Amino acid sequence: MRAYADHDYPAHHKPDWKVIAGLWPYLAEFRGRVALALGLLVLAKLATVATPVALKYIVDYLDQNRGGELLLWIPVMLVLVYGLLRFGATLFSELRDAVFARVAERAMRRVSLRVFRHLHNRELAFHLDRKTGGLARDIERGTNGISFLLRFTLFNIVPTLLEILMVAGILLVVFNVGYVLAILVAVVIYVLFSIRVTEWRTRFVREANARDNQSNSRAVDSLLNYETVKYFNNEAFEAELYDQDLQDWEQARLKNRLSLAVLNGGQALIIGVALIVIMAMAVREVASGTITLGDFTMINAYLIQLFIPLNALGFVYREIRQALVNVERLFGLLGDAPAIEDAPDTRPLKVTSGEVIFDHVDFAYRPDRPILQDVTVRIPAGHTVAVVGASGAGKSTLARLFFRFYDVDAGAILIDGQDIRSVTQDSLRSAIGVVPQDTVLFNDTLYRNLAYGRPDASEAEVYEAARLAHLEEFIHSLPDGYETRVGERGLKLSGGEKQRVAIARVILKNPPLLILDEATSSLDSLSEQAIVGALNEISRQRTTLVIAHRLSTVRDADTILVMDAGRIIERGHHHELLARNGRYAQLWQQQHHGADADTGEPGASAD
């Protein structure tokens, strides 16, 4: 049983506190706001520290004039000052938060956008190796961690330290060094205890979170597979597994609760002992007449003010520590350079005629497993070249290299004499239209998915693209027409309908170069005949690379290449390859012999 999800962090992971320095560029954008927020922070702390002083004078005045003549306006004024200081502390704190809000929110926005763009610039291999859910969690936790670090570092840790220094200074000036030493010793012991115990109980917090994720994943997985559970009558079995996960979660939470009790109990003990010691010192001095009753009240108020923010130190330290790890992972994503990058001297691709050449190309996803070996292909401008062969022969790899998802290991790919590594990726991909084997749609309306081929296209152009892709009749049959939502990853549409959307997108994009990667793989025979006609129409006057498994879809190609084990073993027209009675003829017979015998189609039998 796996204890931690892939996005959880090992208990021994130590955060890099230098990460905080990496936040400075996001603060530098709003230097004025940061300075104003810090100024308001100081004012809030001054008001907070001055409040017990006002309380001291109220108590002293009332105590010293007890039984004598009492001027009512004096305590009233002191109470008014006391109230204004209390209000001022709250007001300045709220103003500080309001001023700083723009800084924190803008930092989250900047980082999120930067990571989003960076991930889109990463190579395909990166996304194939990573889990999308894990990436999303890294982004979410990292951006939230930035906000947390900015707020709590500036507005919790710094103010608490500032208040301790102010209080220590007042006690040193007004009273004696004994109070300062007692408070500092108490604070140091409190901080060290909180940090050590928080480090110890972090494992219990992580385990509780992991068990919570595990039980939740179990429940979601079971409910998503509701029909399978019913088919095998396994409701009791699923409930038993879920209860086991809940039991583990219960035990982990219990350990978490008990460790929290140890932390809170220890903190309370330290505070209690410190209060006893310091208040005993104050009581003795009040009894001896060294200090007044108001001084005693002021000391008590300062102790309460100091230890209230310290009470949350364990939580704040743990969360800051976790936020540092989250931000470190986020910055780690940004620190990894894309494997496919534009060179400094790249220039935009200029497509004049559209001739494509694969010149002695070698490629391997892994060094110990070569995929393409000395592949040379020339696609004249406006011609269609089809690549066929068994699964794993390297057909789709050609398309990926052409689109520059990967760079070749040897050789070159040229478009009108320009090595695609010497042109910008943006201009290269703008010139190529792709109809992929597996079309994934956005969870949006059918219209928006169609318009994705060219977001600035007019409605008339989108409708025309749908018509050319033979989607018009289907769309009109839907109650909501073009406003029909296609569902997550387009699951509300059939494979053939999604394929037609992909074709419509390419029609809308209108590129000079085409890649058709198993473009009819999800279609039945009747739909295939209609779509092949549409594909032939859009590939006319365009340089087209077709990756195909169904040989019937490529028989009209200008040239057909047969691949096996990463090499081109045959090339020629459909009839030429059949006449050679080689590998292509074998594939053709396997796919069409039975169908031709049944339908009398002039296919393999006629050839």
CSV table of C-alpha atoms in Angstrom, one decimal, residues 110-143 329-341 405 425 429:
chain,number,residue,atom,x,y,z
A,110,ARG,CA,2.9,36.8,-12.4
A,111,VAL,CA,4.2,33.5,-11.2
A,112,SER,CA,1.2,31.5,-12.4
A,113,LEU,CA,1.4,33.0,-15.9
A,114,ARG,CA,5.2,32.5,-16.0
A,115,VAL,CA,4.9,28.8,-15.1
A,116,PHE,CA,2.0,28.3,-17.5
A,117,ARG,CA,4.0,29.7,-20.4
A,118,HIS,CA,7.1,27.8,-19.4
A,119,LEU,CA,5.2,24.5,-19.3
A,120,HIS,CA,3.8,25.1,-22.8
A,121,ASN,CA,7.4,25.8,-23.9
A,122,ARG,CA,8.6,22.5,-22.5
A,123,GLU,CA,9.3,19.6,-24.9
A,124,LEU,CA,6.8,16.8,-25.4
A,125,ALA,CA,8.9,14.3,-23.5
A,126,PHE,CA,8.6,16.4,-20.4
A,127,HIS,CA,4.8,16.2,-20.5
A,128,LEU,CA,4.8,12.5,-21.3
A,129,ASP,CA,6.9,11.8,-18.3
A,130,ARG,CA,5.0,14.0,-15.9
A,131,LYS,CA,1.5,13.6,-14.4
A,132,THR,CA,-0.8,16.6,-15.3
A,133,GLY,CA,-2.5,16.4,-11.9
A,134,GLY,CA,0.8,16.6,-10.2
A,135,LEU,CA,1.8,19.6,-12.3
A,136,ALA,CA,-1.4,21.3,-11.5
A,137,ARG,CA,-1.0,20.7,-7.7
A,138,ASP,CA,2.6,22.0,-7.9
A,139,ILE,CA,1.4,25.2,-9.5
A,140,GLU,CA,-1.5,25.6,-7.1
A,141,ARG,CA,0.6,24.9,-4.0
A,142,GLY,CA,3.5,27.0,-5.2
A,143,THR,CA,1.5,30.1,-6.0
A,329,ARG,CA,9.3,23.0,-6.4
A,330,LEU,CA,7.5,25.7,-8.4
A,331,PHE,CA,10.8,27.6,-9.0
A,332,GLY,CA,12.3,24.2,-9.8
A,333,LEU,CA,9.9,23.9,-12.7
A,334,LEU,CA,10.9,27.3,-13.9
A,335,GLY,CA,14.6,26.5,-13.5
A,336,ASP,CA,14.5,23.5,-16.0
A,337,ALA,CA,15.2,24.8,-19.4
A,338,PRO,CA,13.2,23.3,-22.3
A,339,ALA,CA,15.1,20.7,-24.3
A,340,ILE,CA,13.8,22.2,-27.5
A,341,GLU,CA,14.7,25.9,-27.7
A,405,PHE,CA,8.5,18.0,-30.7
A,425,GLN,CA,9.3,27.2,-33.4
A,429,ARG,CA,4.3,25.3,-36.2
